[in-house]
């Protein structure tokens, strides 16, 4: 059977089902930023292909065994998760677990579940920072964190604290003080 392609105006495009613009040039520029270890944002109005680009990027990185691409979306986070640090961090771990399950990262998923069930689990950003360092080291790969729909949290103090933790990890990387993400990408409508 032949699938008739359509125009998609809601979420990531799949070239088999949707008319899709050629984004290879953009993808190559983003891959170059990643290979240089940059942390950066992708900002465009709605329907400019941010989610599609992130989807293509995640697929391309997953074909190279030296990378671990963790593509998550804050679209999944509801307003109650921004009420306090514990809820935000717990929701972040839930999203991370779901992504690791999807990627069949059994060892890393087991580490997360064991940590969450241990006495060490205290939902603070410092403890999250410390655990992510262990998780990234255990992966043995270049880890790229991609967060789509980041606007959902951009005016929230908890998200600013989360960004502060990511910045701290970036600064520590440049000082060679621990394992951290090779690259972090935040995608959203607003700058």
Coordinates of C-alpha atoms in Angstrom, one line a residue:
X1 CA 0.0 0.0 0.0
X2 CA 1.1 3.5 -0.7
X3 CA 1.1 6.0 2.1
X4 CA -0.1 9.4 1.0
X5 CA 2.1 12.1 2.5
X6 CA 0.4 15.0 4.2
X7 CA 1.4 18.4 5.7
X8 CA 2.0 18.0 9.4
X9 CA 1.4 21.0 11.6
X10 CA 1.6 19.2 15.0
X11 CA 4.9 17.9 16.3
X12 CA 7.8 16.1 14.6
X13 CA 7.6 15.3 10.9
X14 CA 8.2 11.8 9.6
X15 CA 9.4 11.9 6.0
X16 CA 7.6 8.7 5.2
X17 CA 4.2 10.2 6.2
X18 CA 4.8 14.0 5.9
X19 CA 6.1 16.5 3.5
X20 CA 9.4 17.5 5.1
X21 CA 11.8 20.3 4.3
X22 CA 15.5 19.3 3.8
X23 CA 17.1 20.2 7.1
X24 CA 20.5 18.5 6.5
X25 CA 22.4 21.8 6.4
X26 CA 20.9 22.8 9.8
X27 CA 21.5 19.3 11.1
X28 CA 25.2 19.5 10.1
X29 CA 25.6 22.9 11.8
X30 CA 24.1 21.5 15.0
X31 CA 26.2 18.4 14.8
X32 CA 29.3 20.7 14.5
X33 CA 28.2 22.6 17.6
X34 CA 27.8 19.3 19.5
X35 CA 31.2 18.0 18.4
X36 CA 32.8 21.2 19.8
X37 CA 31.0 20.5 23.1
X38 CA 28.7 23.6 23.0
X39 CA 25.7 24.2 25.2
X40 CA 23.2 26.2 23.1
X41 CA 19.6 27.0 22.4
X42 CA 17.4 26.6 19.3
X43 CA 14.8 29.4 19.2
X44 CA 12.1 29.8 16.5
X45 CA 8.4 30.5 16.4
X46 CA 6.0 27.6 16.3
X47 CA 5.9 25.4 13.2
X48 CA 9.5 26.2 12.1
X49 CA 10.7 22.6 12.6
X50 CA 12.4 22.7 16.0
X51 CA 10.9 19.4 17.1
X52 CA 11.6 17.8 13.8
X53 CA 15.2 18.9 13.9
X54 CA 15.6 17.6 17.4
X55 CA 14.0 14.2 16.3
X56 CA 16.4 14.0 13.3
X57 CA 19.3 14.9 15.5
X58 CA 18.5 12.3 18.1
X59 CA 18.2 9.7 15.3
X60 CA 21.5 10.6 13.8
X61 CA 23.4 10.6 17.1
X62 CA 21.9 7.2 18.0
X63 CA 23.5 5.7 15.0
X64 CA 27.0 6.5 16.4
X65 CA 27.8 4.3 19.4
X66 CA 30.1 6.9 20.9
X67 CA 27.1 9.1 21.7
X68 CA 24.2 8.8 24.0
X69 CA 21.4 11.2 23.0
X70 CA 18.9 11.9 25.7
X71 CA 16.0 13.6 24.0
X72 CA 13.3 14.8 26.4
X73 CA 10.5 17.3 26.3
X74 CA 9.2 19.6 29.0
X75 CA 5.9 19.4 27.3
X76 CA 5.3 16.4 29.5
X77 CA 5.7 18.4 32.7
X78 CA 2.5 19.7 34.3
X79 CA 2.2 22.8 36.4
X80 CA 2.2 20.9 39.6
X81 CA 5.7 19.7 38.9
X82 CA 6.9 23.3 39.3
X83 CA 5.4 23.7 42.8
X84 CA 8.6 22.6 44.5
X85 CA 12.1 21.2 43.9
X86 CA 11.1 17.6 45.0
X87 CA 8.3 17.4 42.4
X88 CA 10.4 18.9 39.6
X89 CA 13.3 16.6 40.2
X90 CA 11.1 13.5 40.6
X91 CA 9.3 14.4 37.3
X92 CA 12.7 14.9 35.6
X93 CA 13.8 11.4 36.8
X94 CA 10.5 10.0 35.5
X95 CA 11.1 11.5 32.1
X96 CA 14.7 10.3 32.1
X97 CA 13.7 6.8 33.1
X98 CA 11.2 6.7 30.3
X99 CA 13.9 7.8 27.8
X100 CA 16.4 5.2 29.1
X101 CA 13.7 2.5 28.8
X102 CA 13.0 3.5 25.2
X103 CA 16.7 3.5 24.3
X104 CA 17.1 0.1 26.0
X105 CA 19.8 1.4 28.3
X106 CA 19.3 -1.3 30.8
X107 CA 22.4 -0.6 32.9
X108 CA 21.7 3.1 33.2
X109 CA 18.0 2.6 33.8
X110 CA 18.9 0.2 36.6
X111 CA 21.3 2.8 38.1
X112 CA 18.5 5.3 38.1
X113 CA 16.0 3.0 39.7
X114 CA 18.5 1.8 42.3
X115 CA 19.3 5.4 43.2
X116 CA 15.7 6.4 43.5
X117 CA 15.1 3.5 45.9
X118 CA 18.2 4.2 48.0
X119 CA 18.7 6.3 51.1
X120 CA 21.1 8.5 49.0
X121 CA 18.1 9.9 47.0
X122 CA 17.4 13.3 48.3
X123 CA 15.6 15.5 45.7
X124 CA 18.0 18.5 45.6
X125 CA 19.7 19.9 42.6
X126 CA 23.1 19.2 44.1
X127 CA 22.2 15.5 44.6
X128 CA 20.8 15.5 41.0
X129 CA 24.1 17.0 39.8
X130 CA 26.1 14.3 41.7
X131 CA 24.0 11.5 40.3
X132 CA 24.1 12.7 36.7
X133 CA 27.9 12.8 37.0
X134 CA 27.9 9.1 38.0
X135 CA 25.4 8.2 35.3
X136 CA 27.4 10.0 32.6
X137 CA 30.6 8.3 33.7
X138 CA 28.9 4.9 33.7
X139 CA 27.6 5.4 30.2
X140 CA 31.2 5.6 28.8
X141 CA 29.9 7.8 26.0
X142 CA 29.5 11.4 24.9
X143 CA 26.1 12.3 26.4
X144 CA 24.0 14.9 24.7
X145 CA 21.0 16.2 26.6
X146 CA 18.3 17.7 24.3
X147 CA 15.3 19.4 26.0
X148 CA 12.4 20.4 23.7
X149 CA 9.6 22.7 24.7
X150 CA 11.8 24.3 27.3
X151 CA 9.5 27.4 27.3
X152 CA 7.1 25.6 29.5
X153 CA 9.5 26.2 32.4
X154 CA 11.4 29.3 31.4
X155 CA 9.8 31.7 33.9
X156 CA 10.0 29.4 36.8
X157 CA 12.6 29.7 39.6
X158 CA 13.0 25.9 39.8
X159 CA 13.9 25.8 36.1
X160 CA 16.4 28.6 36.6
X161 CA 17.9 26.5 39.4
X162 CA 18.0 23.6 37.0
X163 CA 19.8 25.7 34.4
X164 CA 22.2 26.8 37.2
X165 CA 23.0 23.2 37.8
X166 CA 23.7 22.6 34.1
X167 CA 25.9 25.7 34.0
X168 CA 27.8 24.4 37.0
X169 CA 28.4 21.1 35.2
X170 CA 29.6 22.9 32.1
X171 CA 32.1 25.0 34.1
X172 CA 33.3 21.9 36.0
X173 CA 33.9 20.1 32.6
X174 CA 36.1 23.0 31.5
X175 CA 38.1 22.6 34.8
X176 CA 38.2 18.8 34.3
X177 CA 36.3 18.2 37.5
X178 CA 34.0 15.3 36.8
X179 CA 31.9 13.8 34.0
X180 CA 29.2 15.8 32.4
X181 CA 27.2 16.3 29.2
X182 CA 29.2 16.8 26.0
X183 CA 26.4 19.2 24.9
X184 CA 23.1 20.5 26.1
X185 CA 20.5 21.8 23.7
X186 CA 17.4 23.7 24.8
X187 CA 14.8 24.2 22.2
X188 CA 11.8 26.5 22.4
X189 CA 9.9 29.4 21.0
X190 CA 11.4 32.2 23.2
X191 CA 15.0 33.2 23.5

